Tab-separated table of C-alpha atoms in Angstrom:
chain	number	residue	atom	x	y	z
A	1	UNK	CA	0.000	0.000	0.000
A	2	UNK	CA	1.365	3.390	-1.102
A	3	UNK	CA	-0.050	6.246	0.954
A	4	UNK	CA	0.434	9.907	0.090
A	5	UNK	CA	0.173	12.516	2.833
A	6	UNK	CA	0.146	16.147	1.758
A	7	UNK	CA	1.107	18.717	4.390
A	8	UNK	CA	0.358	22.356	3.616
A	9	UNK	CA	2.187	24.840	5.816
A	10	UNK	CA	2.715	28.561	6.243
A	11	UNK	CA	5.901	28.127	4.235
A	12	UNK	CA	5.366	25.568	1.556
A	13	UNK	CA	3.999	22.139	0.763
A	14	UNK	CA	5.556	18.912	1.988
A	15	UNK	CA	4.611	15.534	0.533
A	16	UNK	CA	5.114	12.391	2.595
A	17	UNK	CA	4.933	8.836	1.244
A	18	UNK	CA	4.621	5.596	3.183
A	19	UNK	CA	4.829	2.125	1.673
A	20	UNK	CA	4.992	0.112	4.876
A	21	UNK	CA	1.518	0.370	6.303
A	22	UNK	CA	1.955	4.008	7.411
A	23	UNK	CA	4.743	3.067	9.812
A	24	UNK	CA	7.523	5.178	8.307
A	25	UNK	CA	7.406	8.154	5.967
A	26	UNK	CA	9.615	9.754	3.362
A	27	UNK	CA	9.064	13.488	3.540
A	28	UNK	CA	9.936	15.765	0.630
A	29	UNK	CA	11.691	19.102	0.735
A	30	UNK	CA	9.269	22.041	0.689
A	31	UNK	CA	7.706	23.087	-2.592
A	32	UNK	CA	6.284	26.601	-3.141
A	33	UNK	CA	8.609	27.536	-0.319
A	34	UNK	CA	7.599	31.161	0.144
A	35	UNK	CA	3.880	30.487	-0.130
A	36	UNK	CA	1.262	29.421	2.332
A	37	UNK	CA	-0.668	26.309	1.363
A	38	UNK	CA	-3.933	26.075	3.255
A	39	UNK	CA	-5.911	23.930	0.795
A	40	UNK	CA	-5.023	20.526	-0.613
A	41	UNK	CA	-6.840	17.660	-2.281
A	42	UNK	CA	-5.766	14.259	-3.531
A	43	UNK	CA	-8.229	13.318	-6.255
A	44	UNK	CA	-8.195	9.538	-6.545
A	45	UNK	CA	-11.153	9.373	-8.928
A	46	UNK	CA	-8.743	9.615	-11.842
A	47	UNK	CA	-6.641	6.817	-13.306
A	48	UNK	CA	-3.603	8.806	-12.192
A	49	UNK	CA	-4.144	10.496	-8.832
A	50	UNK	CA	-4.161	14.282	-9.078
A	51	UNK	CA	-2.832	16.484	-6.295
A	52	UNK	CA	-4.354	19.954	-6.153
A	53	UNK	CA	-2.979	22.753	-4.008
A	54	UNK	CA	-4.103	26.270	-3.210
A	55	UNK	CA	-0.941	28.344	-3.079
A	56	UNK	CA	-0.758	31.893	-1.735
A	57	UNK	CA	2.429	33.768	-2.529
A	58	UNK	CA	2.618	36.807	-0.271
A	59	UNK	CA	4.083	38.897	-3.094
A	60	UNK	CA	2.454	37.557	-6.221
A	61	UNK	CA	-0.974	36.442	-5.015
A	62	UNK	CA	-3.011	33.244	-4.959
A	63	UNK	CA	-3.313	30.452	-7.471
A	64	UNK	CA	-4.298	26.804	-7.694
A	65	UNK	CA	-1.867	24.260	-9.117
A	66	UNK	CA	-2.235	20.590	-10.022
A	67	UNK	CA	0.171	17.687	-10.290
A	68	UNK	CA	-0.455	14.383	-12.038
A	69	UNK	CA	2.880	12.889	-10.992
A	70	UNK	CA	2.594	13.086	-7.201
A	71	UNK	CA	4.274	16.438	-6.901
A	72	UNK	CA	7.203	15.954	-9.281
A	73	UNK	CA	5.847	18.685	-11.543
A	74	UNK	CA	3.036	21.204	-11.191
A	75	UNK	CA	0.997	23.086	-13.733
A	76	UNK	CA	-1.565	25.840	-13.974
A	77	UNK	CA	-3.115	27.681	-16.898
A	78	UNK	CA	-1.680	31.023	-18.055
A	79	UNK	CA	-4.920	32.748	-17.130
A	80	UNK	CA	-5.847	32.605	-13.467
A	81	UNK	CA	-7.480	29.246	-12.689
A	82	UNK	CA	-9.666	30.983	-10.110
A	83	UNK	CA	-10.682	34.610	-10.500
A	84	UNK	CA	-13.700	36.690	-9.653
A	85	UNK	CA	-15.576	37.990	-12.709
A	86	UNK	CA	-15.085	41.689	-13.410
A	87	UNK	CA	-18.637	42.686	-12.459
A	88	UNK	CA	-18.153	41.413	-8.900
A	89	UNK	CA	-15.344	43.939	-8.296
A	90	UNK	CA	-13.850	41.340	-5.968
A	91	UNK	CA	-10.395	39.809	-5.969
A	92	UNK	CA	-9.329	36.378	-4.811
A	93	UNK	CA	-7.433	36.483	-1.516
A	94	UNK	CA	-6.786	32.785	-1.166
A	95	UNK	CA	-8.082	29.240	-1.572
A	96	UNK	CA	-9.278	27.645	1.655
A	97	UNK	CA	-10.796	24.386	0.437
A	98	UNK	CA	-10.498	22.072	-2.557
A	99	UNK	CA	-13.179	19.392	-2.703
A	100	UNK	CA	-13.445	16.847	-5.499
A	101	UNK	CA	-17.104	15.968	-6.152
A	102	UNK	CA	-18.374	12.391	-6.203
A	103	UNK	CA	-17.629	9.578	-8.660
A	104	UNK	CA	-20.803	10.552	-10.514
A	105	UNK	CA	-19.045	13.743	-11.664
A	106	UNK	CA	-15.416	12.688	-12.052
A	107	UNK	CA	-14.238	15.993	-13.515
A	108	UNK	CA	-16.037	18.249	-11.047
A	109	UNK	CA	-14.024	19.902	-8.292
A	110	UNK	CA	-15.221	22.637	-5.942
A	111	UNK	CA	-13.110	25.335	-4.334
A	112	UNK	CA	-13.991	27.464	-1.326
A	113	UNK	CA	-12.208	30.796	-1.223
A	114	UNK	CA	-11.634	34.097	0.532
A	115	UNK	CA	-13.619	36.352	0.266
A	116	UNK	CA	-16.396	33.829	0.922
A	117	UNK	CA	-17.402	32.286	-2.373
A	118	UNK	CA	-17.725	28.902	-4.022
A	119	UNK	CA	-16.129	28.050	-7.365
A	120	UNK	CA	-16.817	25.010	-9.550
A	121	UNK	CA	-14.479	23.307	-11.993
A	122	UNK	CA	-15.683	20.939	-14.696
A	123	UNK	CA	-12.185	20.052	-15.929
A	124	UNK	CA	-10.667	18.343	-12.933
A	125	UNK	CA	-9.559	21.503	-11.161
A	126	UNK	CA	-7.667	23.315	-13.888
A	127	UNK	CA	-10.161	26.144	-14.362
A	128	UNK	CA	-13.039	27.287	-12.163
A	129	UNK	CA	-16.145	29.426	-12.425
A	130	UNK	CA	-17.856	31.368	-9.676
A	131	UNK	CA	-21.078	29.791	-8.355
A	132	UNK	CA	-23.223	32.879	-8.764
A	133	UNK	CA	-26.184	31.662	-6.733
A	134	UNK	CA	-24.220	31.835	-3.505
A	135	UNK	CA	-22.293	35.001	-4.391
A	136	UNK	CA	-25.558	36.804	-5.087
A	137	UNK	CA	-27.247	35.585	-1.902
A	138	UNK	CA	-28.901	38.546	-0.135
A	139	UNK	CA	-27.163	37.644	3.140
A	140	UNK	CA	-23.661	37.979	1.687
A	141	UNK	CA	-23.051	41.663	2.522
A	142	UNK	CA	-23.632	40.808	6.179
A	143	UNK	CA	-21.240	37.873	6.448
A	144	UNK	CA	-18.415	39.157	8.609
A	145	UNK	CA	-14.777	38.087	8.701
A	146	UNK	CA	-13.587	35.993	11.614
A	147	UNK	CA	-10.040	36.134	12.911
A	148	UNK	CA	-8.701	34.309	9.874
A	149	UNK	CA	-10.581	36.347	7.280
A	150	UNK	CA	-13.950	36.012	5.531
A	151	UNK	CA	-13.652	32.592	4.016
A	152	UNK	CA	-15.693	29.730	2.683
A	153	UNK	CA	-13.630	26.953	4.205
A	154	UNK	CA	-15.809	23.855	3.965
A	155	UNK	CA	-17.360	22.278	0.866
A	156	UNK	CA	-19.319	19.029	1.163
A	157	UNK	CA	-20.743	17.656	-2.077
A	158	UNK	CA	-23.573	15.267	-1.213
A	159	UNK	CA	-22.397	11.700	-1.833
A	160	UNK	CA	-25.668	10.604	-3.505
A	161	UNK	CA	-27.119	13.717	-5.122
A	162	UNK	CA	-25.013	15.887	-7.409
A	163	UNK	CA	-27.437	18.795	-7.017
A	164	UNK	CA	-26.831	19.053	-3.277
A	165	UNK	CA	-23.861	20.787	-1.680
A	166	UNK	CA	-23.278	22.076	1.843
A	167	UNK	CA	-20.772	24.824	2.566
A	168	UNK	CA	-19.415	26.328	5.781
A	169	UNK	CA	-18.261	29.899	6.227
A	170	UNK	CA	-16.688	31.995	8.964
A	171	UNK	CA	-18.750	33.866	9.594
A	172	UNK	CA	-21.993	33.076	7.857
A	173	UNK	CA	-22.514	29.506	8.967
A	174	UNK	CA	-23.756	26.504	7.009
A	175	UNK	CA	-25.616	27.068	3.751
A	176	UNK	CA	-26.994	24.368	1.474
A	177	UNK	CA	-28.215	24.077	-2.090
A	178	UNK	CA	-30.383	21.349	-3.570
A	179	UNK	CA	-30.445	22.728	-7.110
A	180	UNK	CA	-26.806	22.579	-8.083
A	181	UNK	CA	-25.893	25.960	-6.612
A	182	UNK	CA	-28.647	28.158	-8.054
A	183	UNK	CA	-30.259	28.842	-4.681
A	184	UNK	CA	-28.988	28.498	-1.122
A	185	UNK	CA	-30.523	28.514	2.319
A	186	UNK	CA	-28.907	28.807	5.742
A	187	UNK	CA	-29.143	25.680	7.925
A	188	UNK	CA	-27.891	26.688	11.367
A	189	UNK	CA	-30.858	26.275	13.690
A	190	UNK	CA	-29.540	25.468	17.149
A	191	UNK	CA	-25.914	26.388	16.444
A	192	UNK	CA	-24.698	28.945	18.952
A	193	UNK	CA	-23.171	32.336	18.213
A	194	UNK	CA	-21.959	33.575	21.586
A	195	UNK	CA	-20.302	36.584	19.969
A	196	UNK	CA	-23.719	37.968	18.968
A	197	UNK	CA	-26.374	39.316	21.342
A	198	UNK	CA	-29.959	38.119	21.479
A	199	UNK	CA	-31.583	34.879	20.382
A	200	UNK	CA	-29.794	32.338	18.234
A	201	UNK	CA	-29.605	33.715	14.708
A	202	UNK	CA	-30.734	31.874	11.590
A	203	UNK	CA	-27.309	32.546	10.084
A	204	UNK	CA	-24.090	34.398	10.906
A	205	UNK	CA	-22.505	31.677	13.042
A	206	UNK	CA	-18.755	31.192	13.080
A	207	UNK	CA	-18.757	27.583	11.969
A	208	UNK	CA	-15.250	26.131	11.980
A	209	UNK	CA	-15.717	22.804	10.203
A	210	UNK	CA	-18.480	20.441	9.124
A	211	UNK	CA	-18.339	16.743	8.224
A	212	UNK	CA	-20.867	14.289	6.802
A	213	UNK	CA	-21.514	10.898	8.362
A	214	UNK	CA	-20.047	8.114	6.260
A	215	UNK	CA	-23.170	5.965	5.937
A	216	UNK	CA	-25.941	8.427	6.653
A	217	UNK	CA	-25.204	11.775	5.017
A	218	UNK	CA	-28.336	13.303	6.525
A	219	UNK	CA	-26.285	13.194	9.726
A	220	UNK	CA	-23.793	16.033	9.905
A	221	UNK	CA	-21.215	16.982	12.520
A	222	UNK	CA	-20.068	20.526	13.222
A	223	UNK	CA	-17.209	22.023	15.213
A	224	UNK	CA	-18.376	25.517	15.998
A	225	UNK	CA	-16.549	28.578	17.333
A	226	UNK	CA	-18.182	27.442	20.577
A	227	UNK	CA	-19.536	23.946	20.899
A	228	UNK	CA	-19.746	20.757	18.867
A	229	UNK	CA	-23.061	19.892	17.216
A	230	UNK	CA	-24.822	17.117	15.300
A	231	UNK	CA	-27.761	17.246	12.950
A	232	UNK	CA	-29.729	14.148	11.970
A	233	UNK	CA	-32.041	15.983	9.572
A	234	UNK	CA	-29.728	17.334	6.857
A	235	UNK	CA	-28.853	20.387	8.908
A	236	UNK	CA	-32.418	21.543	9.524
A	237	UNK	CA	-31.692	21.489	13.273
A	238	UNK	CA	-28.595	20.941	15.389
A	239	UNK	CA	-28.065	19.533	18.867
A	240	UNK	CA	-25.041	19.845	21.130
A	241	UNK	CA	-22.794	16.785	21.375
A	242	UNK	CA	-20.009	18.270	23.438
A	243	UNK	CA	-21.173	16.971	26.841
A	244	UNK	CA	-18.456	14.330	26.791
A	245	UNK	CA	-15.693	16.672	25.728
A	246	UNK	CA	-13.502	18.782	28.008
A	247	UNK	CA	-15.317	21.858	29.284
A	248	UNK	CA	-13.442	23.881	26.713
A	249	UNK	CA	-15.656	23.150	23.597
A	250	UNK	CA	-13.677	25.318	21.259
A	251	UNK	CA	-11.702	23.806	18.399
A	252	UNK	CA	-11.280	23.891	14.661
A	253	UNK	CA	-11.378	20.480	12.932
A	254	UNK	CA	-13.988	17.761	12.893
A	255	UNK	CA	-13.406	14.628	10.844
A	256	UNK	CA	-15.783	11.776	10.067
A	257	UNK	CA	-14.520	8.252	9.534
A	258	UNK	CA	-14.604	7.391	5.826
A	259	UNK	CA	-16.822	4.287	6.319
A	260	UNK	CA	-17.981	3.784	9.931
A	261	UNK	CA	-21.151	5.616	10.817
A	262	UNK	CA	-20.979	7.664	14.009
A	263	UNK	CA	-17.181	7.670	14.261
A	264	UNK	CA	-15.820	11.210	14.476
A	265	UNK	CA	-12.681	12.980	15.635
A	266	UNK	CA	-11.867	16.423	16.961
A	267	UNK	CA	-9.074	18.269	18.751
A	268	UNK	CA	-10.524	20.478	21.504
A	269	UNK	CA	-9.047	23.780	22.559
A	270	UNK	CA	-9.767	25.986	25.527
A	271	UNK	CA	-11.850	29.084	24.870
A	272	UNK	CA	-11.419	31.014	28.134
A	273	UNK	CA	-9.003	33.891	28.372
A	274	UNK	CA	-6.646	32.171	30.781
A	275	UNK	CA	-5.692	29.381	28.404
A	276	UNK	CA	-6.946	30.966	25.209
A	277	UNK	CA	-6.891	28.514	22.266
A	278	UNK	CA	-4.542	26.053	23.981
A	279	UNK	CA	-5.295	22.334	24.383
A	280	UNK	CA	-7.111	21.550	27.672
A	281	UNK	CA	-4.630	20.867	30.495
A	282	UNK	CA	-1.842	21.502	27.985
A	283	UNK	CA	-2.405	17.939	26.810
A	284	UNK	CA	-2.114	16.799	23.215
A	285	UNK	CA	-5.216	14.659	22.707
A	286	UNK	CA	-7.472	13.676	19.852
A	287	UNK	CA	-11.030	13.001	21.007
A	288	UNK	CA	-12.900	10.190	19.259
A	289	UNK	CA	-16.549	9.314	19.454
A	290	UNK	CA	-17.962	6.053	18.114
A	291	UNK	CA	-21.594	6.899	18.793
A	292	UNK	CA	-22.084	10.147	16.948
A	293	UNK	CA	-20.867	12.320	19.787
A	294	UNK	CA	-22.891	10.853	22.694
A	295	UNK	CA	-19.640	9.798	24.351
A	296	UNK	CA	-16.031	10.702	23.649
A	297	UNK	CA	-12.664	9.283	24.618
A	298	UNK	CA	-9.288	11.015	24.633
A	299	UNK	CA	-6.703	9.317	22.462
A	300	UNK	CA	-3.186	10.143	23.594
A	301	UNK	CA	-1.097	6.983	23.130
A	302	UNK	CA	2.042	8.002	21.274
A	303	UNK	CA	1.303	11.710	21.419
A	304	UNK	CA	3.635	14.204	23.173
A	305	UNK	CA	3.648	14.433	26.946
A	306	UNK	CA	2.529	17.581	28.742
A	307	UNK	CA	2.903	20.477	28.491
A	308	UNK	CA	1.728	20.827	24.878
A	309	UNK	CA	0.734	24.290	23.686
A	310	UNK	CA	0.068	23.905	19.978
A	311	UNK	CA	-3.311	24.171	18.259
A	312	UNK	CA	-4.660	22.194	15.296
A	313	UNK	CA	-6.251	24.244	12.515
A	314	UNK	CA	-9.572	23.437	10.788
A	315	UNK	CA	-8.113	21.496	7.858
A	316	UNK	CA	-5.127	20.107	9.715
A	317	UNK	CA	-6.887	16.855	10.576
A	318	UNK	CA	-7.990	14.258	8.039
A	319	UNK	CA	-8.615	10.590	7.373
A	320	UNK	CA	-7.272	8.498	4.523
A	321	UNK	CA	-9.296	5.888	2.611
A	322	UNK	CA	-7.443	2.773	3.755
A	323	UNK	CA	-8.869	-0.025	5.910
A	324	UNK	CA	-8.273	0.395	8.787
A	325	UNK	CA	-8.470	4.142	8.246
A	326	UNK	CA	-5.469	6.316	8.961
A	327	UNK	CA	-6.143	9.479	10.925
A	328	UNK	CA	-3.725	12.407	10.692
A	329	UNK	CA	-3.237	15.788	12.276
A	330	UNK	CA	-0.690	18.572	12.049
A	331	UNK	CA	0.011	21.285	14.579
A	332	UNK	CA	0.923	24.917	14.555
A	333	UNK	CA	4.350	24.022	15.889
A	334	UNK	CA	5.098	21.959	12.807
A	335	UNK	CA	4.474	18.409	13.996
A	336	UNK	CA	2.423	15.840	12.076
A	337	UNK	CA	1.052	12.645	13.625
A	338	UNK	CA	-0.542	9.563	12.109
A	339	UNK	CA	-2.637	6.818	13.605
A	340	UNK	CA	-2.746	3.714	11.415
A	341	UNK	CA	-5.454	2.147	13.583
A	342	UNK	CA	-8.245	4.700	13.556
A	343	UNK	CA	-6.969	6.748	16.478
A	344	UNK	CA	-5.916	4.126	19.049
A	345	UNK	CA	-2.171	4.698	18.726
A	346	UNK	CA	-0.248	7.595	17.273
A	347	UNK	CA	3.171	8.045	15.773
A	348	UNK	CA	5.111	11.120	14.704
A	349	UNK	CA	5.363	11.466	10.912
A	350	UNK	CA	7.584	14.553	10.893
A	351	UNK	CA	8.375	17.543	13.086
A	352	UNK	CA	10.172	20.888	12.902
A	353	UNK	CA	8.093	21.997	9.926
A	354	UNK	CA	6.573	25.466	9.575
A	355	UNK	CA	3.111	25.716	11.135
A	356	UNK	CA	0.741	23.237	9.539
A	357	UNK	CA	-2.336	24.650	7.801
A	358	UNK	CA	-3.793	21.512	6.217
A	359	UNK	CA	-3.250	17.792	5.739
A	360	UNK	CA	-4.781	15.378	3.239
A	361	UNK	CA	-4.016	11.683	2.775
A	362	UNK	CA	-5.017	8.943	0.359
A	363	UNK	CA	-3.973	5.523	-0.870
A	364	UNK	CA	-2.447	6.046	-4.303
A	365	UNK	CA	-1.167	2.570	-5.110
B	5	UNK	CA	7.618	52.135	-25.459
B	6	UNK	CA	8.867	51.259	-21.981
B	7	UNK	CA	11.534	48.831	-20.978
B	8	UNK	CA	10.239	46.576	-18.174
B	9	UNK	CA	12.860	44.916	-15.968
B	10	UNK	CA	11.709	41.721	-14.240
B	11	UNK	CA	12.962	40.132	-11.004
B	12	UNK	CA	14.387	36.643	-11.415
B	13	UNK	CA	11.387	34.831	-9.901
B	14	UNK	CA	9.027	36.253	-12.536
B	15	UNK	CA	11.158	35.552	-15.593
B	16	UNK	CA	9.901	31.982	-15.790
B	17	UNK	CA	6.565	33.322	-17.086
B	18	UNK	CA	8.188	34.973	-20.125
B	19	UNK	CA	10.636	32.301	-21.208
B	20	UNK	CA	13.467	33.565	-19.015
B	21	UNK	CA	13.516	37.131	-20.422
B	22	UNK	CA	15.053	39.701	-18.058
B	23	UNK	CA	13.594	42.693	-19.842
B	24	UNK	CA	10.603	43.288	-22.041
B	25	UNK	CA	9.919	46.205	-24.350
B	26	UNK	CA	6.242	47.043	-24.038
B	27	UNK	CA	4.147	49.739	-25.670
B	28	UNK	CA	2.081	51.997	-23.446
B	29	UNK	CA	1.654	55.638	-22.489
B	30	UNK	CA	1.017	54.837	-18.818
B	31	UNK	CA	1.896	52.086	-16.393
B	32	UNK	CA	-1.687	50.861	-16.719
B	33	UNK	CA	-1.325	50.626	-20.512
B	34	UNK	CA	1.890	48.638	-20.127
B	35	UNK	CA	0.283	46.204	-17.700
B	36	UNK	CA	-2.748	45.866	-19.983
B	37	UNK	CA	-0.388	45.004	-22.824
B	38	UNK	CA	1.400	42.494	-20.599
B	39	UNK	CA	-1.945	40.890	-19.820
B	40	UNK	CA	-2.404	40.150	-23.510
B	41	UNK	CA	1.155	38.981	-23.954
B	42	UNK	CA	1.662	36.994	-20.768
B	43	UNK	CA	-1.353	36.639	-18.481
B	44	UNK	CA	0.598	34.368	-16.121
B	45	UNK	CA	3.003	37.249	-15.480
B	46	UNK	CA	0.411	40.018	-15.314
B	47	UNK	CA	-1.777	38.279	-12.755
B	48	UNK	CA	1.185	38.207	-10.392
B	49	UNK	CA	1.467	41.979	-10.650
B	50	UNK	CA	-2.240	42.939	-10.427
B	51	UNK	CA	-5.258	41.144	-9.024
B	52	UNK	CA	-8.315	40.516	-11.177
B	53	UNK	CA	-9.943	43.753	-10.012
B	54	UNK	CA	-7.008	45.636	-11.519
B	55	UNK	CA	-5.267	46.649	-8.291
B	56	UNK	CA	-1.497	46.457	-8.034
B	57	UNK	CA	-0.433	43.660	-5.721
B	58	UNK	CA	0.424	45.201	-2.390
B	59	UNK	CA	3.908	43.746	-2.028
B	60	UNK	CA	5.096	44.345	-5.574
B	61	UNK	CA	6.826	47.647	-6.288
B	62	UNK	CA	7.018	49.363	-9.670
B	63	UNK	CA	9.852	51.868	-10.041
B	64	UNK	CA	9.290	54.232	-12.952
B	65	UNK	CA	12.592	55.884	-13.853
B	66	UNK	CA	13.681	55.263	-10.267
B	67	UNK	CA	10.560	56.355	-8.369
B	68	UNK	CA	8.012	53.911	-6.976
B	69	UNK	CA	4.777	54.425	-8.879
B	70	UNK	CA	2.706	54.890	-5.707
B	71	UNK	CA	4.656	58.099	-5.046
B	72	UNK	CA	3.771	59.244	-8.567
B	73	UNK	CA	0.375	58.688	-10.170
B	74	UNK	CA	0.093	54.965	-9.489
B	75	UNK	CA	-1.277	53.067	-12.456
B	76	UNK	CA	-1.773	56.362	-14.296
B	77	UNK	CA	1.899	57.291	-14.064
B	78	UNK	CA	2.871	58.510	-17.545
B	79	UNK	CA	5.704	56.746	-19.304
B	80	UNK	CA	7.686	58.939	-21.662
B	81	UNK	CA	9.865	57.711	-24.476
B	82	UNK	CA	12.518	55.338	-23.188
B	83	UNK	CA	10.907	54.954	-19.752
B	84	UNK	CA	12.395	52.317	-17.491
B	85	UNK	CA	10.011	50.275	-15.302
B	86	UNK	CA	11.706	48.131	-12.703
B	87	UNK	CA	9.494	45.573	-10.960
B	88	UNK	CA	10.748	44.426	-7.552
B	89	UNK	CA	9.105	42.432	-4.763
B	90	UNK	CA	9.024	44.490	-1.591
B	91	UNK	CA	10.858	43.539	1.572
B	92	UNK	CA	8.638	40.978	3.247
B	93	UNK	CA	8.616	37.448	4.580
B	94	UNK	CA	10.458	35.489	7.189
């Protein structure tokens, strides 16, 4: 089994390969070394896997590049692969999410960007067009930037219906379409917004990440700016599932197991001002639930001993598609860990990298 | 006609050329012409809304264009435009 792990950092992209059951890894030198790489995808729907990366050069701006030879060479069109149309008077600030669609649309790839917008590619991620239905949504002028900017950071194509897509924005919340992107409605009922006064809003939440259940996509999981939530009705309503997590309830990523229903992972952080955005008790721990968030257990075997002060960003945790599934996370202090047994035991892949912004992994051979 | 001098990291988008001779009465005209000639280069100098990228400097006959008339800086005969990334990074 040949597993590719892409690691996007504040200073470049690192590609790791393992051919021994994810026990040891060969890690490349950085590519795009002066750029931040906060979006990656490994598209295994193609005969040759395609790696896609959102690259933001601080001098020369953002772009999206693809490689069909596992990072040996990269290409992009002469014209910008992603650009706002002239009439929008907007300019791309960065790519936050690259999401290949389902097998039913093998050339379709979605991109979530800053400022918050969704783009769609019909040629495997080489060129994209703005999804106008979301851009022209009447709520858009009131979506406000969070600490990281105003970004559409989560794109979830429905696994069984090509017309349905869910997106997550900070701030803005979760919006969904069931007509291929022409119209969108907010689906945030029950999700808290403790930075806004008054009753819970219909939209405007600072959603950090959303994941779909592997078997039952009407079940969704959400790591919010405050709290972790589950919906069992396609996002129509959300209930808290953070009772079994540390009292903190802040965090960025949430990952669903690729096949096992109800199995989810997160990396909690503390929200109070004393230990602002640090792991609870300065302990490096992934929390796993096997019952959709009713109960959680801390997984620490093989992870660093206390004190541990690094956070894990919203796309810096992922699962691969192997069996058993590999779970991965990268930290803001440049460490990347892998569990080859679905979270029971962990092993360092690489450390001393720049701060990790995203990880993606897949079996490529 | 202006002579545009490129930093090394941008030459890859024009076949390794260090300098380009480009027609245009203003900096904007020159960049518009570059967009036709080499969109991969031009989009690294301006975003799609037409704004100069913040950390790219354009010296027109030795003066940074933002201290002159920005994109509307006139370019006389034989003007020299030097493009340099600003000091940034770490």
